[in-house]
Tab-separated table of C-alpha atoms and ligand atoms in Angstrom:
chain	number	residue	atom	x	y	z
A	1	UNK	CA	29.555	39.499	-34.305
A	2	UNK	CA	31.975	41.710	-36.484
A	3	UNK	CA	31.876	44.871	-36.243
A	4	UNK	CA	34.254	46.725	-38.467
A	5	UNK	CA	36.689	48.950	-36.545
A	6	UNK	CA	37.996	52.547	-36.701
A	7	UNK	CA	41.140	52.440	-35.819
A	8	UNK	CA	41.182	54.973	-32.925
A	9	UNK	CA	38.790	51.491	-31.248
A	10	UNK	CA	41.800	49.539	-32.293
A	11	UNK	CA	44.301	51.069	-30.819
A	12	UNK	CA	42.550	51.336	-27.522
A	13	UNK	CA	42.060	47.506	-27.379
A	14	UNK	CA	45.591	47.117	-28.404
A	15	UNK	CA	46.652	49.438	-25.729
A	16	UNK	CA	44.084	47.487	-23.034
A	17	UNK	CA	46.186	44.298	-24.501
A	18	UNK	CA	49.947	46.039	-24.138
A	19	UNK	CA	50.177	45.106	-26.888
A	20	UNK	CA	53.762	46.123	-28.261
A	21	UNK	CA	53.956	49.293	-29.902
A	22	UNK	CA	55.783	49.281	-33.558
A	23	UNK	CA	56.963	52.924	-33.403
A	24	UNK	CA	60.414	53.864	-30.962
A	25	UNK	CA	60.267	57.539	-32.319
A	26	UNK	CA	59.012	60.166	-29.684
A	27	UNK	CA	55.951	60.528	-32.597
A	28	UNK	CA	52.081	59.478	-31.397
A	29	UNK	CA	52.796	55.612	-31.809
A	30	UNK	CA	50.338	53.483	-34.731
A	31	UNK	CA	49.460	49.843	-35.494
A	32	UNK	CA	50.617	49.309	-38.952
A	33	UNK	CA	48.178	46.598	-39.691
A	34	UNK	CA	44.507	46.756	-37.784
A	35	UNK	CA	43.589	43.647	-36.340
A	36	UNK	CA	40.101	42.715	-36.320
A	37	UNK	CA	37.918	43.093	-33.702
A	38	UNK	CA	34.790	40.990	-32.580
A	39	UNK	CA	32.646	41.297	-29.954
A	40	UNK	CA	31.593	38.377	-27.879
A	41	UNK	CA	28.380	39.312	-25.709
A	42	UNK	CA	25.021	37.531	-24.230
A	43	UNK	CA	21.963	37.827	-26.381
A	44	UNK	CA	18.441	38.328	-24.869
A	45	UNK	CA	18.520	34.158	-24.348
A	46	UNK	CA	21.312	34.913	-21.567
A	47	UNK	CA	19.777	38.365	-20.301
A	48	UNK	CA	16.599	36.200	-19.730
A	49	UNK	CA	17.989	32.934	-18.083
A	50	UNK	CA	19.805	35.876	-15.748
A	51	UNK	CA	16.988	37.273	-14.667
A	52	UNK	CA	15.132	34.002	-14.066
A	53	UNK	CA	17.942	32.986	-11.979
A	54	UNK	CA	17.577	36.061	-10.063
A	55	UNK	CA	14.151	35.567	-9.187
A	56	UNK	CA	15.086	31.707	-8.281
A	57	UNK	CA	17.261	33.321	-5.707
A	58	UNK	CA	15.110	35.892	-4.308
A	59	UNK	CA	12.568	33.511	-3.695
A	60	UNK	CA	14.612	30.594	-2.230
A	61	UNK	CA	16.428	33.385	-0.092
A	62	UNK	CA	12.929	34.674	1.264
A	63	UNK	CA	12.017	30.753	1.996
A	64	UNK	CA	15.371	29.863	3.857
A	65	UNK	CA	14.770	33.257	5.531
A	66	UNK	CA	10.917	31.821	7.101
A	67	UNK	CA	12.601	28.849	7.609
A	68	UNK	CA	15.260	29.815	9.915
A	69	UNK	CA	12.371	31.818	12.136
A	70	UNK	CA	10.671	28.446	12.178
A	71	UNK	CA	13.612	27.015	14.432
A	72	UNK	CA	14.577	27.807	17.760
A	73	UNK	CA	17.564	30.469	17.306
A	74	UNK	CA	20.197	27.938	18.923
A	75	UNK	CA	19.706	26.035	15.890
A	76	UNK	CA	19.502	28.458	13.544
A	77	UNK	CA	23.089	28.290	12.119
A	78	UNK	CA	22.795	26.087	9.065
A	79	UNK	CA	19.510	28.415	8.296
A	80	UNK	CA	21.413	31.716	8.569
A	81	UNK	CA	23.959	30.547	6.170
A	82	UNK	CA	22.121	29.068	3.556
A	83	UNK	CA	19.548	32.035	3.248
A	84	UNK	CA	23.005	34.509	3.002
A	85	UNK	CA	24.356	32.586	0.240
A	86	UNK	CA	20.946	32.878	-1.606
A	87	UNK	CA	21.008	36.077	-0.704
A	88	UNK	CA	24.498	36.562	-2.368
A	89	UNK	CA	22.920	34.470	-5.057
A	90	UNK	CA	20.218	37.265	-5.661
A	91	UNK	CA	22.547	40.326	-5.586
A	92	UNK	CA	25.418	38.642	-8.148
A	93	UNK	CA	22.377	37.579	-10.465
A	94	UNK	CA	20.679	40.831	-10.221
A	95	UNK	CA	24.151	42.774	-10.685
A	96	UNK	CA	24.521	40.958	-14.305
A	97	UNK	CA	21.155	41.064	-14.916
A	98	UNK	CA	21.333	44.800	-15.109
A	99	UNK	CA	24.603	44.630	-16.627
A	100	UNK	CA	26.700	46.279	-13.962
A	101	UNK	CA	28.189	43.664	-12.600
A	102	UNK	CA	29.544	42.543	-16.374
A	103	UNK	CA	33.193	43.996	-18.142
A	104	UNK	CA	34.424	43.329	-21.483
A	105	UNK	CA	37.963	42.416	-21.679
A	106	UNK	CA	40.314	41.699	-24.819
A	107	UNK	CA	42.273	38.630	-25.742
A	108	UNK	CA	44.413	38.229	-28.639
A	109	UNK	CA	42.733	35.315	-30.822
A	110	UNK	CA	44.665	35.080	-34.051
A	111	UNK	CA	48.313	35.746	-34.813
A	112	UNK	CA	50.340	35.575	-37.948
A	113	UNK	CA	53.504	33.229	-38.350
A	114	UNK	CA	55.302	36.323	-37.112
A	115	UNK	CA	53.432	36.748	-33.869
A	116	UNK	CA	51.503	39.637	-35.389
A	117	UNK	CA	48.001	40.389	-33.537
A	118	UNK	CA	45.188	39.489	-36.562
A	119	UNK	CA	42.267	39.188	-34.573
A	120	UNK	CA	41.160	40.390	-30.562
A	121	UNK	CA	38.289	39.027	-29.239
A	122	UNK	CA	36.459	41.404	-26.739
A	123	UNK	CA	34.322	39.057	-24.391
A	124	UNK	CA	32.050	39.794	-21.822
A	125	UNK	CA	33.559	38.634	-18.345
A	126	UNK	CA	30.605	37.963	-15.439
A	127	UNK	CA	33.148	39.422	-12.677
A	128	UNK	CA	30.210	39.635	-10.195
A	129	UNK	CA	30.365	35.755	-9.984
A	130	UNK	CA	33.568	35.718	-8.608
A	131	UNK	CA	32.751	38.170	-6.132
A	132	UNK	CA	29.408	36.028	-5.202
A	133	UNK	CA	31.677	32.885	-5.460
A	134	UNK	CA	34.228	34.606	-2.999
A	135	UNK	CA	31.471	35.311	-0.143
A	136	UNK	CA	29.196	31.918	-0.810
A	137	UNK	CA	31.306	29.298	-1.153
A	138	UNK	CA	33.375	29.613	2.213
A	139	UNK	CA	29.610	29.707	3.374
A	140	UNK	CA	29.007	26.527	1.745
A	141	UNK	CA	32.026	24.829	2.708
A	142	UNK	CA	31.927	26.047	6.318
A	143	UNK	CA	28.266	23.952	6.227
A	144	UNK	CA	29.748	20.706	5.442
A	145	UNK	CA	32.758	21.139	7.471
A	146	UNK	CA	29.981	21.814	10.801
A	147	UNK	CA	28.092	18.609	9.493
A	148	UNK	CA	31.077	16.385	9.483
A	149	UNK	CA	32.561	17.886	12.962
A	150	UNK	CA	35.870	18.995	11.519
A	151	UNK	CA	38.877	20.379	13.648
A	152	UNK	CA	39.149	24.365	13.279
A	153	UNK	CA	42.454	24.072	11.949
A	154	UNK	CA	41.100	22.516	8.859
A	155	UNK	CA	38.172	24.592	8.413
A	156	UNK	CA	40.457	27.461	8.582
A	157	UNK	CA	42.999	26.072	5.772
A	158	UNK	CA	39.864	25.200	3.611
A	159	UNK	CA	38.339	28.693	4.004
A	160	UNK	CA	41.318	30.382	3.039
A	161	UNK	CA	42.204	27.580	0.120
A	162	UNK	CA	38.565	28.089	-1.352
A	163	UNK	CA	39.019	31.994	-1.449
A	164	UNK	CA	42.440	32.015	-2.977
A	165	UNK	CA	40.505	29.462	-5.505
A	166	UNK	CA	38.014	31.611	-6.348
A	167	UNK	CA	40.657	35.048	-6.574
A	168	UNK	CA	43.151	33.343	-8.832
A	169	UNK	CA	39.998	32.330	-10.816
A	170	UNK	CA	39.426	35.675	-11.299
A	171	UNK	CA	42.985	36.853	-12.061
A	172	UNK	CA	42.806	33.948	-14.642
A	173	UNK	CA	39.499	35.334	-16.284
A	174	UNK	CA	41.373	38.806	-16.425
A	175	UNK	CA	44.801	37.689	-17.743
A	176	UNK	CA	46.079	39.608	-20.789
A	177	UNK	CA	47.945	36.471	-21.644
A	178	UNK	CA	46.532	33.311	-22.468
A	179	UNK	CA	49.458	31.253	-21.085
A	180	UNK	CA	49.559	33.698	-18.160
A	181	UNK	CA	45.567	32.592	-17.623
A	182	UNK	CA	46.467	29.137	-17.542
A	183	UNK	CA	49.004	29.845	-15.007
A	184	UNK	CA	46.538	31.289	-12.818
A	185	UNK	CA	44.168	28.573	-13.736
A	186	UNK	CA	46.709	25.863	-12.402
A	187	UNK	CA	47.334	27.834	-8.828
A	188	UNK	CA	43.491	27.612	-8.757
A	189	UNK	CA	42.672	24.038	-9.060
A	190	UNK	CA	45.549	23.314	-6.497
A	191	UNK	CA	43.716	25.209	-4.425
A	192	UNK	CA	40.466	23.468	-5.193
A	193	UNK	CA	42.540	19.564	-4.540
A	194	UNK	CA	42.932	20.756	-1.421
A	195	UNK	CA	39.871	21.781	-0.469
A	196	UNK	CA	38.865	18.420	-1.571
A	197	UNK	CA	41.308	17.227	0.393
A	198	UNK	CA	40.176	19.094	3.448
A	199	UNK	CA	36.533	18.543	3.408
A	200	UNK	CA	36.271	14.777	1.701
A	201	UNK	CA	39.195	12.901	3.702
A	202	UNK	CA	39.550	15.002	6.327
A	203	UNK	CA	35.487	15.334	6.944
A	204	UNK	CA	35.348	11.148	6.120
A	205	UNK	CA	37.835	10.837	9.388
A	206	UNK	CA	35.616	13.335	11.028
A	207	UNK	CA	32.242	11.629	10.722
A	208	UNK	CA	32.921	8.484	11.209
A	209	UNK	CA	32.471	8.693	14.766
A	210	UNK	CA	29.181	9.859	14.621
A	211	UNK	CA	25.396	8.511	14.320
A	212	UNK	CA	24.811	6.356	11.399
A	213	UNK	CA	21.699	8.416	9.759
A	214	UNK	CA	24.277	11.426	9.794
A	215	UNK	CA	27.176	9.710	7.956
A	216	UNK	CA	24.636	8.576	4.982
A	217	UNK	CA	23.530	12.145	4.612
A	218	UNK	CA	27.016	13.217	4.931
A	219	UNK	CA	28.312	11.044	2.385
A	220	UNK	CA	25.468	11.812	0.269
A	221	UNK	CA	25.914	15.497	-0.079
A	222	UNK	CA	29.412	16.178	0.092
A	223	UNK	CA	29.640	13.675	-2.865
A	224	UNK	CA	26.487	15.992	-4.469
A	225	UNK	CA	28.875	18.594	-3.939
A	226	UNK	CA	31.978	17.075	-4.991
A	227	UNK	CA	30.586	16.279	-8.475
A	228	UNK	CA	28.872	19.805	-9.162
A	229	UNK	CA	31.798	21.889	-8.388
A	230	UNK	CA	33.985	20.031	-10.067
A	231	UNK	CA	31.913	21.025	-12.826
A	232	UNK	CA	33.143	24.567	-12.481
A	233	UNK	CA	36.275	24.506	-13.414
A	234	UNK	CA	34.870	22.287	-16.099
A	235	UNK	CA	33.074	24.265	-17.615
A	236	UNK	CA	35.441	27.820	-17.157
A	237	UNK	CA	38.169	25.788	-19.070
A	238	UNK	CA	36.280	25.124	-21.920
A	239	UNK	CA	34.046	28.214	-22.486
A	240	UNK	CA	36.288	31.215	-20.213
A	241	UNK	CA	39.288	29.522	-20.590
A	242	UNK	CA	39.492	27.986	-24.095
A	243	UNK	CA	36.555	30.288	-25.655
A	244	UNK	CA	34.991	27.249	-26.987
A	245	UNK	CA	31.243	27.878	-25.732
A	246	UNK	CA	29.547	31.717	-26.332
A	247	UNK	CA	28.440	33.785	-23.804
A	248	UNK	CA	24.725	32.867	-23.507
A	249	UNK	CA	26.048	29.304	-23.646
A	250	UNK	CA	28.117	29.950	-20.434
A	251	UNK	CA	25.323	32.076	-18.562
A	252	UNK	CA	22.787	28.838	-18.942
A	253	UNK	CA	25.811	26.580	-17.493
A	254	UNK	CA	26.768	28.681	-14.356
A	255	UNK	CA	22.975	29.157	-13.841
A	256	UNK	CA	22.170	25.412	-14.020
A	257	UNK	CA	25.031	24.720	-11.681
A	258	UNK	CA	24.326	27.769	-8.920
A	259	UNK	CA	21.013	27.092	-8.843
A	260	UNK	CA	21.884	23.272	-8.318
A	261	UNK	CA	24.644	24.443	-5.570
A	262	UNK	CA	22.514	27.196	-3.497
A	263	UNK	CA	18.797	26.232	-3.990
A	264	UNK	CA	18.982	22.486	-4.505
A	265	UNK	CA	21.774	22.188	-1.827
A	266	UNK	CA	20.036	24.503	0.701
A	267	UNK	CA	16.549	23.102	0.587
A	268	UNK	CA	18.168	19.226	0.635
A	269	UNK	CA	20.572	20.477	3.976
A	270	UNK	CA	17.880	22.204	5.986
A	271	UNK	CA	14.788	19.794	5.096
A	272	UNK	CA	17.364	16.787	6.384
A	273	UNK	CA	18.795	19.378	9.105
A	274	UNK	CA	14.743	19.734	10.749
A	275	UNK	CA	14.505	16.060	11.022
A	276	UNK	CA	17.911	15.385	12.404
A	277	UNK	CA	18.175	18.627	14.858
A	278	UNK	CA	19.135	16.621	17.578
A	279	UNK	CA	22.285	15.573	16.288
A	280	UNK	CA	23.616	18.826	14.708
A	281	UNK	CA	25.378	21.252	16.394
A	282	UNK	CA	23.441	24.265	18.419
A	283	UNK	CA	25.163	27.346	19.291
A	284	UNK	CA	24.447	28.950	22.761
A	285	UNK	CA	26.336	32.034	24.484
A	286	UNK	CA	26.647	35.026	21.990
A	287	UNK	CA	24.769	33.689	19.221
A	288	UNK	CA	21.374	32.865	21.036
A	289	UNK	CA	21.367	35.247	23.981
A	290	UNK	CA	23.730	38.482	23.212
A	291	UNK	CA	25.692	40.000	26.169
A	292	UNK	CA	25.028	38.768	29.407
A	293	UNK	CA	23.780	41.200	32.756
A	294	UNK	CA	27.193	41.508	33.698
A	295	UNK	CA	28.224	43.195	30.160
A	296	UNK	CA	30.477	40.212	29.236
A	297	UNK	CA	30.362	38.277	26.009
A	298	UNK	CA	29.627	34.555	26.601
A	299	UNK	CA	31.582	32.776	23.559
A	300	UNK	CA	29.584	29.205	23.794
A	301	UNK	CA	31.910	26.442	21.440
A	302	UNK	CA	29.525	24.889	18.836
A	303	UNK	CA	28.344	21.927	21.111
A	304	UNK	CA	25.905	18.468	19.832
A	305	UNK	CA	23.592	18.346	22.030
A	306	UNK	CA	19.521	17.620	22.367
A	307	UNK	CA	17.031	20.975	22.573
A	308	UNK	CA	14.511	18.393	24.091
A	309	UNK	CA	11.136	20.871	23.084
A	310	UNK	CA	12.389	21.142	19.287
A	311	UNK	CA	13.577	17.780	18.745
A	312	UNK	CA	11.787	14.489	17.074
B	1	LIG	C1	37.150	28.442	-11.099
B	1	LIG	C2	38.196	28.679	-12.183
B	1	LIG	C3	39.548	28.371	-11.756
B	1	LIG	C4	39.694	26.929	-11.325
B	1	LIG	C5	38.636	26.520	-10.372
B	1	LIG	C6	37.445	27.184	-10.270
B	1	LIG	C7	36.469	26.652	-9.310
B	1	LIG	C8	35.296	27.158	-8.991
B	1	LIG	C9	34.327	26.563	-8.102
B	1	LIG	C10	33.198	27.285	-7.921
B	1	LIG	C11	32.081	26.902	-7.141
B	1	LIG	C12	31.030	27.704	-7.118
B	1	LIG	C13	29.824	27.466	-6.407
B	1	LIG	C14	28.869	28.426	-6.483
B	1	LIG	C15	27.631	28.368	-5.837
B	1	LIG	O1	26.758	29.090	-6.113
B	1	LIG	C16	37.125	29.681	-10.204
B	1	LIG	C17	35.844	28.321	-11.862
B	1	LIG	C18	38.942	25.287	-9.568
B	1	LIG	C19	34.553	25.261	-7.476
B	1	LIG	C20	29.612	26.226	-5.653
């Protein structure tokens, strides 16, 4: 959409772009020649497929909720976890919904032979999925990484890699400068190899120790996982990144692919967790039975072991 432009507008976006200034008297500075302006935002397609997303995630978020009561509360970890990052799921979605969790931001789209701005783009950014992103994917990762039995040490370094992921993601959607964006782009998908790296070989080495049944279902959804978030960065370089897809274009993506990563995951993890309780890990101490008589704090390490009255 074009919308023509007074020039006061102009010279705010060119000031939210510091962009140079032409003028090096002490006089109010002005942009000789006013670059066009366009506005890039969702149409009532994306509003919709926002708010249906929304709803997906209240509702899955109630369900993992009535699941987790339906489990003794030693094994209630994987439960917990999945309904909070629905739960996430439902407050990012309902935050852009309602358009408060949405900015616009500038980005220089044209230039003359000279290096003269022509054209600025202003394009909605969805910053509320970063902040979603920052909270539920350690959640996610933190499943798989309890599923495969890996050491703290590495759980720790792929926490920590998946949040300075998802924040350098975010510094990328923000940059002023498309090379500068990139940058931040690159720092993030070294971040994401090793979180690969982390999870897939060091999980791999992890599991393979353990009960046959558990390594097929690892293997099967850490490779589920592998695929769809490598979609993300996918699909930010070509439509955040590049600009190549429009806004409701992106909202549909990111909404096929969360719903894929929260719902689909979570309901495929704790319908395969209920059959195979036995073998998972149950957390005693703290976590099931709060402070003991004595006033102390019983920290119980995540053990394996069989709750014979819950247990197929
Ligand atoms: C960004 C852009 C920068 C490069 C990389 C990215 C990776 C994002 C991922 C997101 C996963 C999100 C999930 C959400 C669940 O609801 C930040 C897009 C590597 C992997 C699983």
């Amino acid at each position: 959409m074009f919308i023509p432009q007074e020039i006061p507008e102009a010279t705010r976006v060119a000031t939210m772009l510091r962009l140079p200034k032409t003028s090096h008297t002490p006089l109010p500075t002005v942009i000789p020649d006013i670059p066009r302006i366009y506005y890039q935002t969702s149409s009532e397609v994306g509003h919709r497929a926002l708010w249906v997303v929304c709803v997906l995630m209240a509702l899955s978020s109630l369900a993992f909720y009535v699941m987790a009561m339906r489990v003794p509360v030693q094994k209630r970890l994987f439960h917990i976890i999945t309904a909070l990052v629905a739960t996430f799921g439902f407050l990012s979605y309902y935050a852009m919904a309602t358009d408060d969790g949405i900015t616009s931001h500038p980005y220089v789209s044209e230039r003359s032979k000279h290096g003269a701005v022509i054209e600025i783009v202003v394009r909605d950014i969805y910053w509320a999925r970063y902040v979603d992103w920052s909270l539920t994917t350690p959640l996610l990762l933190l499943e798989l990484c309890l599923l495969a039995g890996i050491n703290g040490a590495s759980i720790l370094i792929a926490l920590v890699s998946d949040v300075i992921m998802i924040l350098t993601g975010l510094f990328a959607a923000f940059a002023r400068d498309e090379a500068q964006g990139w940058g931040w782009y690159a720092i993030a998908c070294i971040a994401y190899l090793n979180v690969v790296y982390q999870v897939g070989y060091k999980g791999r080495h992890a599991i393979s120790t353990r009960d046959n049944k558990i390594r097929a279902f690892f293997g099967a959804i850490s490779l589920f996982t592998l695929l769809l978030w490598t979609a993300y960065p996918i699909v930010w370089g070509i439509a955040n990144g590049a600009h190549r897809v429009n806004v409701d274009g992106e909202i549909i993506v990111y909404a096929v692919l969360d719903v894929l990563a929260k719902g689909v995951f979570g309901f495929w993890l704790l319908l395969t967790h209920d059959k195979m309780a036995r073998m998972l890990p149950a957390v005693d101490g703290f976590w099931s039975h709060g402070i003991s008589h004595d006033g102390s704090i019983r920290v119980s390490l995540l053990t394996v072991y069989s709750l014979r009255t819950t247990d197929n």
